[in-house]
Amino acid sequence: VAPPAASRAASHASGEGTRKRGSFPRPVHRIRSASIATAAAASLDGPDAVWRCVAAVLHVGNISFADADEQSRGRGEAAARVAPASRASLEAAAALLEVGPAELETALVKVSLHTASEVVEMASSCEQAAEARDALAQALYELLFMRLVDT
């Protein structure tokens, strides 16, 4: 069970409560980022939790993106992937957040479109992936801040 501060931060980061009934579906990469932040909040116990969260925010901020291979672009998709040069930052952030590197990468480079009846997952552009990265860093920073204020 996530602490109250974590649930408030995840709710804010995901945009919960801000979507009006009957509005159009929207890409919700922020919700994935918030779910990773919420999962990380559960692991933020112990004396080194603050330092691990700070390190995770810094590593997440170092993740950069590149265009995917020619095969993906040939289908007209604006696909992004984690740049090889920042793979070490991705793995370090995943270890600090206690999630798998593949799960973290998927949260950053895939966009989910939630409709009334289904969830459609699409490849994101480099710009969208950078927005997801920034949303995750913001959610983690907010969790850290709320933890420090609540203590």
PDB file of C-alpha atoms in Angstrom:
ATOM      1  CA  VAL A   1       0.000   0.000   0.000  1.00  0.00           C
ATOM      2  CA  ALA A   2       1.465   3.310  -1.056  1.00  0.00           C
ATOM      3  CA  PRO A   3       1.772   6.028   1.566  1.00  0.00           C
ATOM      4  CA  PRO A   4      -0.736   8.919   1.314  1.00  0.00           C
ATOM      5  CA  ALA A   5       1.884  11.281  -0.090  1.00  0.00           C
ATOM      6  CA  ALA A   6       2.702   8.805  -2.832  1.00  0.00           C
ATOM      7  CA  SER A   7      -0.902   8.390  -3.839  1.00  0.00           C
ATOM      8  CA  ARG A   8      -1.427  12.170  -3.975  1.00  0.00           C
ATOM      9  CA  ALA A   9       1.632  12.614  -6.175  1.00  0.00           C
ATOM     10  CA  ALA A  10       0.688   9.737  -8.455  1.00  0.00           C
ATOM     11  CA  SER A  11      -2.861  11.060  -8.744  1.00  0.00           C
ATOM     12  CA  HIS A  12      -1.564  14.520  -9.652  1.00  0.00           C
ATOM     13  CA  ALA A  13       1.025  13.178 -12.100  1.00  0.00           C
ATOM     14  CA  SER A  14      -1.471  10.917 -13.843  1.00  0.00           C
ATOM     15  CA  GLY A  15      -4.028  13.665 -14.232  1.00  0.00           C
ATOM     16  CA  GLU A  16      -6.651  11.697 -12.294  1.00  0.00           C
ATOM     17  CA  GLY A  17      -9.679  13.762 -11.522  1.00  0.00           C
ATOM     18  CA  THR A  18      -8.905  16.264 -14.297  1.00  0.00           C
ATOM     19  CA  ARG A  19     -10.616  14.461 -17.176  1.00  0.00           C
ATOM     20  CA  LYS A  20     -14.199  15.511 -17.710  1.00  0.00           C
ATOM     21  CA  ARG A  21     -16.898  12.976 -18.388  1.00  0.00           C
ATOM     22  CA  GLY A  22     -17.532  12.615 -22.113  1.00  0.00           C
ATOM     23  CA  SER A  23     -14.207  14.149 -23.154  1.00  0.00           C
ATOM     24  CA  PHE A  24     -12.192  12.670 -25.970  1.00  0.00           C
ATOM     25  CA  PRO A  25      -9.643   9.939 -25.226  1.00  0.00           C
ATOM     26  CA  ARG A  26      -6.119  11.236 -24.809  1.00  0.00           C
ATOM     27  CA  PRO A  27      -2.656   9.721 -24.836  1.00  0.00           C
ATOM     28  CA  VAL A  28      -1.877   8.849 -21.254  1.00  0.00           C
ATOM     29  CA  HIS A  29       1.830   8.159 -21.085  1.00  0.00           C
ATOM     30  CA  ARG A  30       1.754  10.135 -17.831  1.00  0.00           C
ATOM     31  CA  ILE A  31      -0.406   7.443 -16.225  1.00  0.00           C
ATOM     32  CA  ARG A  32       2.236   4.808 -16.949  1.00  0.00           C
ATOM     33  CA  SER A  33       4.895   7.087 -15.525  1.00  0.00           C
ATOM     34  CA  ALA A  34       2.763   7.682 -12.457  1.00  0.00           C
ATOM     35  CA  SER A  35       2.241   3.951 -11.957  1.00  0.00           C
ATOM     36  CA  ILE A  36       6.003   3.446 -12.017  1.00  0.00           C
ATOM     37  CA  ALA A  37       6.381   6.329  -9.563  1.00  0.00           C
ATOM     38  CA  THR A  38       3.729   4.793  -7.309  1.00  0.00           C
ATOM     39  CA  ALA A  39       5.481   1.423  -7.435  1.00  0.00           C
ATOM     40  CA  ALA A  40       8.741   3.171  -6.609  1.00  0.00           C
ATOM     41  CA  ALA A  41       7.107   4.934  -3.665  1.00  0.00           C
ATOM     42  CA  ALA A  42       6.389   1.589  -2.076  1.00  0.00           C
ATOM     43  CA  SER A  43      10.101   0.790  -2.221  1.00  0.00           C
ATOM     44  CA  LEU A  44      11.145   4.133  -0.755  1.00  0.00           C
ATOM     45  CA  ASP A  45      11.668   2.831   2.747  1.00  0.00           C
ATOM     46  CA  GLY A  46      14.814   2.828   4.765  1.00  0.00           C
ATOM     47  CA  PRO A  47      17.549   5.295   5.528  1.00  0.00           C
ATOM     48  CA  ASP A  48      18.836   5.538   1.953  1.00  0.00           C
ATOM     49  CA  ALA A  49      15.403   6.080   0.329  1.00  0.00           C
ATOM     50  CA  VAL A  50      15.843   9.825  -0.194  1.00  0.00           C
ATOM     51  CA  TRP A  51      19.224   9.361  -1.876  1.00  0.00           C
ATOM     52  CA  ARG A  52      17.908   6.548  -4.075  1.00  0.00           C
ATOM     53  CA  CYS A  53      15.015   8.762  -5.206  1.00  0.00           C
ATOM     54  CA  VAL A  54      17.338  11.694  -5.954  1.00  0.00           C
ATOM     55  CA  ALA A  55      19.638   9.371  -7.911  1.00  0.00           C
ATOM     56  CA  ALA A  56      16.652   7.931  -9.807  1.00  0.00           C
ATOM     57  CA  VAL A  57      15.469  11.431 -10.785  1.00  0.00           C
ATOM     58  CA  LEU A  58      18.957  12.273 -12.052  1.00  0.00           C
ATOM     59  CA  HIS A  59      19.308   9.021 -14.013  1.00  0.00           C
ATOM     60  CA  VAL A  60      15.827   9.378 -15.515  1.00  0.00           C
ATOM     61  CA  GLY A  61      16.778  12.891 -16.628  1.00  0.00           C
ATOM     62  CA  ASN A  62      19.836  11.490 -18.427  1.00  0.00           C
ATOM     63  CA  ILE A  63      17.775   9.160 -20.628  1.00  0.00           C
ATOM     64  CA  SER A  64      17.692  10.303 -24.234  1.00  0.00           C
ATOM     65  CA  PHE A  65      15.847   8.939 -27.239  1.00  0.00           C
ATOM     66  CA  ALA A  66      16.588   8.166 -30.869  1.00  0.00           C
ATOM     67  CA  ASP A  67      14.497   7.227 -33.875  1.00  0.00           C
ATOM     68  CA  ALA A  68      13.766   3.530 -34.158  1.00  0.00           C
ATOM     69  CA  ASP A  69      15.004   1.387 -37.004  1.00  0.00           C
ATOM     70  CA  GLU A  70      14.111   1.866 -40.651  1.00  0.00           C
ATOM     71  CA  GLN A  71      11.542  -0.944 -40.541  1.00  0.00           C
ATOM     72  CA  SER A  72       9.343   0.950 -38.072  1.00  0.00           C
ATOM     73  CA  ARG A  73       9.673   4.211 -39.956  1.00  0.00           C
ATOM     74  CA  GLY A  74       8.772   2.468 -43.215  1.00  0.00           C
ATOM     75  CA  ARG A  75       5.290   1.790 -41.816  1.00  0.00           C
ATOM     76  CA  GLY A  76       4.801   5.496 -41.182  1.00  0.00           C
ATOM     77  CA  GLU A  77       5.260   5.231 -37.429  1.00  0.00           C
ATOM     78  CA  ALA A  78       7.243   7.894 -35.606  1.00  0.00           C
ATOM     79  CA  ALA A  79       8.793   5.325 -33.306  1.00  0.00           C
ATOM     80  CA  ALA A  80      11.283   6.200 -30.591  1.00  0.00           C
ATOM     81  CA  ARG A  81      13.675   4.047 -28.598  1.00  0.00           C
ATOM     82  CA  VAL A  82      16.108   4.679 -25.787  1.00  0.00           C
ATOM     83  CA  ALA A  83      19.378   5.853 -27.303  1.00  0.00           C
ATOM     84  CA  PRO A  84      22.223   3.360 -26.890  1.00  0.00           C
ATOM     85  CA  ALA A  85      24.345   6.033 -25.193  1.00  0.00           C
ATOM     86  CA  SER A  86      21.789   6.369 -22.386  1.00  0.00           C
ATOM     87  CA  ARG A  87      21.091   2.652 -21.880  1.00  0.00           C
ATOM     88  CA  ALA A  88      23.228   2.698 -18.699  1.00  0.00           C
ATOM     89  CA  SER A  89      21.091   5.525 -17.252  1.00  0.00           C
ATOM     90  CA  LEU A  90      17.925   3.558 -18.049  1.00  0.00           C
ATOM     91  CA  GLU A  91      19.265   0.464 -16.289  1.00  0.00           C
ATOM     92  CA  ALA A  92      20.485   2.458 -13.284  1.00  0.00           C
ATOM     93  CA  ALA A  93      17.128   4.244 -12.935  1.00  0.00           C
ATOM     94  CA  ALA A  94      15.247   0.950 -13.238  1.00  0.00           C
ATOM     95  CA  ALA A  95      17.398  -0.631 -10.535  1.00  0.00           C
ATOM     96  CA  LEU A  96      16.881   2.346  -8.211  1.00  0.00           C
ATOM     97  CA  LEU A  97      13.113   2.287  -8.823  1.00  0.00           C
ATOM     98  CA  GLU A  98      13.029  -1.500  -8.445  1.00  0.00           C
ATOM     99  CA  VAL A  99      11.359  -2.079 -11.813  1.00  0.00           C
ATOM    100  CA  GLY A 100      12.660  -3.948 -14.823  1.00  0.00           C
ATOM    101  CA  PRO A 101      14.548  -1.990 -17.496  1.00  0.00           C
ATOM    102  CA  ALA A 102      12.132  -3.259 -20.156  1.00  0.00           C
ATOM    103  CA  GLU A 103       9.133  -2.070 -18.105  1.00  0.00           C
ATOM    104  CA  LEU A 104      10.668   1.375 -17.672  1.00  0.00           C
ATOM    105  CA  GLU A 105      11.556   1.620 -21.357  1.00  0.00           C
ATOM    106  CA  THR A 106       8.033   0.602 -22.389  1.00  0.00           C
ATOM    107  CA  ALA A 107       6.559   3.241 -20.091  1.00  0.00           C
ATOM    108  CA  LEU A 108       8.698   5.867 -21.792  1.00  0.00           C
ATOM    109  CA  VAL A 109       8.480   4.905 -25.484  1.00  0.00           C
ATOM    110  CA  LYS A 110       4.909   3.630 -25.813  1.00  0.00           C
ATOM    111  CA  VAL A 111       1.737   5.709 -25.709  1.00  0.00           C
ATOM    112  CA  SER A 112      -1.549   4.152 -24.626  1.00  0.00           C
ATOM    113  CA  LEU A 113      -4.822   5.528 -25.879  1.00  0.00           C
ATOM    114  CA  HIS A 114      -7.663   4.595 -23.536  1.00  0.00           C
ATOM    115  CA  THR A 115     -11.138   4.528 -25.027  1.00  0.00           C
ATOM    116  CA  ALA A 116     -14.406   3.369 -23.533  1.00  0.00           C
ATOM    117  CA  SER A 117     -13.963  -0.184 -24.801  1.00  0.00           C
ATOM    118  CA  GLU A 118     -10.251  -0.793 -25.344  1.00  0.00           C
ATOM    119  CA  VAL A 119      -6.678   0.277 -24.835  1.00  0.00           C
ATOM    120  CA  VAL A 120      -4.607   0.880 -27.947  1.00  0.00           C
ATOM    121  CA  GLU A 121      -0.823   0.935 -27.570  1.00  0.00           C
ATOM    122  CA  MET A 122       1.197   2.904 -30.102  1.00  0.00           C
ATOM    123  CA  ALA A 123       4.835   3.762 -30.608  1.00  0.00           C
ATOM    124  CA  SER A 124       5.642   7.285 -29.480  1.00  0.00           C
ATOM    125  CA  SER A 125       7.793   9.905 -31.138  1.00  0.00           C
ATOM    126  CA  CYS A 126      11.038  11.104 -29.575  1.00  0.00           C
ATOM    127  CA  GLU A 127       9.230  14.236 -28.404  1.00  0.00           C
ATOM    128  CA  GLN A 128       6.473  12.195 -26.737  1.00  0.00           C
ATOM    129  CA  ALA A 129       9.056   9.919 -25.107  1.00  0.00           C
ATOM    130  CA  ALA A 130      10.875  12.972 -23.734  1.00  0.00           C
ATOM    131  CA  GLU A 131       7.560  14.227 -22.323  1.00  0.00           C
ATOM    132  CA  ALA A 132       6.994  10.858 -20.632  1.00  0.00           C
ATOM    133  CA  ARG A 133      10.529  10.966 -19.204  1.00  0.00           C
ATOM    134  CA  ASP A 134       9.926  14.454 -17.851  1.00  0.00           C
ATOM    135  CA  ALA A 135       6.563  13.413 -16.369  1.00  0.00           C
ATOM    136  CA  LEU A 136       8.231  10.501 -14.576  1.00  0.00           C
ATOM    137  CA  ALA A 137      11.008  12.714 -13.229  1.00  0.00           C
ATOM    138  CA  GLN A 138       8.401  15.235 -12.054  1.00  0.00           C
ATOM    139  CA  ALA A 139       6.315  12.533 -10.335  1.00  0.00           C
ATOM    140  CA  LEU A 140       9.395  11.136  -8.588  1.00  0.00           C
ATOM    141  CA  TYR A 141      10.519  14.585  -7.491  1.00  0.00           C
ATOM    142  CA  GLU A 142       7.032  15.319  -6.182  1.00  0.00           C
ATOM    143  CA  LEU A 143       7.009  12.034  -4.252  1.00  0.00           C
ATOM    144  CA  LEU A 144      10.351  12.928  -2.755  1.00  0.00           C
ATOM    145  CA  PHE A 145       9.187  16.406  -1.800  1.00  0.00           C
ATOM    146  CA  MET A 146       5.989  15.120  -0.192  1.00  0.00           C
ATOM    147  CA  ARG A 147       7.937  12.505   1.730  1.00  0.00           C
ATOM    148  CA  LEU A 148      10.300  15.157   3.083  1.00  0.00           C
ATOM    149  CA  VAL A 149       7.439  17.511   3.974  1.00  0.00           C
ATOM    150  CA  ASP A 150       5.384  14.757   5.647  1.00  0.00           C
ATOM    151  CA  THR A 151       8.317  13.605   7.781  1.00  0.00           C
TER     152      THR A 151
END
